[in-house]
């Protein structure tokens, strides 16, 4: 089994004061872990987080990136701007971006290619709604997100992508997918990558589970063979909880 990758998604939370308190508490708690750790912070916290994380084992991440190098894209941010500030990984296509801000598989694909070109670790989110799960449409929907979202990548590029399976019905709801549901769905997603990029590549790709993962359920989820880590929202805002997830497996 691979070492785990645990990434915090702070979403639109944490002022400078909160960031300082949270990271100051978190750094010593996770310093000895064998696992890879990242925090994906709001843009306004990037400079401060970079300063606080310097010399630590916590990677700095952002929550989106635009496909263009620069230009008239009000409200967006470029890969160059993030790279200049020490960002190493970036979330792309989170369901909140897809649901509230019109993100599509096509824009995900363009953002993904920009992130790869800049050498970031892209954390690309996929996941179905409750209605789709209940209608038995999960696999078809994920297959399409994968086909369109990862279109045009080489196997060398695909291996650098982290895929976060986040069922929309589990995000921020306190309802976690069971470990069997998460395992089965991620194994399906991995099989789609195997079809597209070869089995060996698909085995090496990191697949995270996200959706109400917390310090209590992390161990059993992370113990499943296809779950290589977690993308953590709510529980990443509390240093002790996030650290327990990092150390859970
Ligand atoms: P949650 O969020 O852990 O609060 O459910 C996960 C995510 O949206 O990345």
mmCIF file of C-alpha atoms in Angstrom, residues 14 26 33 35 38 41 60 79 89 91 103 146 154 157 171 180 191 193-196 200 209 230 242 245:
data_model
loop_
_atom_site.group_PDB
_atom_site.id
_atom_site.type_symbol
_atom_site.label_atom_id
_atom_site.label_comp_id
_atom_site.label_asym_id
_atom_site.label_seq_id
_atom_site.Cartn_x
_atom_site.Cartn_y
_atom_site.Cartn_z
ATOM 1 C CA UNK A 14 -10.102 31.340 7.781
ATOM 2 C CA UNK A 26 -1.201 21.848 13.248
ATOM 3 C CA UNK A 33 3.941 11.561 9.900
ATOM 4 C CA UNK A 35 1.999 10.479 5.080
ATOM 5 C CA UNK A 38 -1.389 19.476 2.280
ATOM 6 C CA UNK A 41 -6.224 27.577 1.535
ATOM 7 C CA UNK A 60 0.713 24.577 0.345
ATOM 8 C CA UNK A 79 -0.969 29.072 -12.399
ATOM 9 C CA UNK A 89 -1.078 21.505 -5.341
ATOM 10 C CA UNK A 91 -8.000 21.516 -6.243
ATOM 11 C CA UNK A 103 -17.687 24.460 -13.762
ATOM 12 C CA UNK A 146 -13.337 10.985 -16.162
ATOM 13 C CA UNK A 154 -0.662 11.280 -21.522
ATOM 14 C CA UNK A 157 0.586 13.276 -16.923
ATOM 15 C CA UNK A 171 -20.004 16.636 1.436
ATOM 16 C CA UNK A 180 -17.593 -0.426 1.025
ATOM 17 C CA UNK A 191 -10.696 0.818 -13.742
ATOM 18 C CA UNK A 193 -8.174 5.106 -15.720
ATOM 19 C CA UNK A 194 -6.778 1.663 -16.436
ATOM 20 C CA UNK A 195 -8.779 1.552 -19.672
ATOM 21 C CA UNK A 196 -7.553 5.000 -20.677
ATOM 22 C CA UNK A 200 0.142 0.125 -14.242
ATOM 23 C CA UNK A 209 -12.109 9.862 -0.668
ATOM 24 C CA UNK A 230 -8.623 11.881 1.964
ATOM 25 C CA UNK A 242 -7.107 17.049 11.008
ATOM 26 C CA UNK A 245 -6.913 11.947 10.281
#
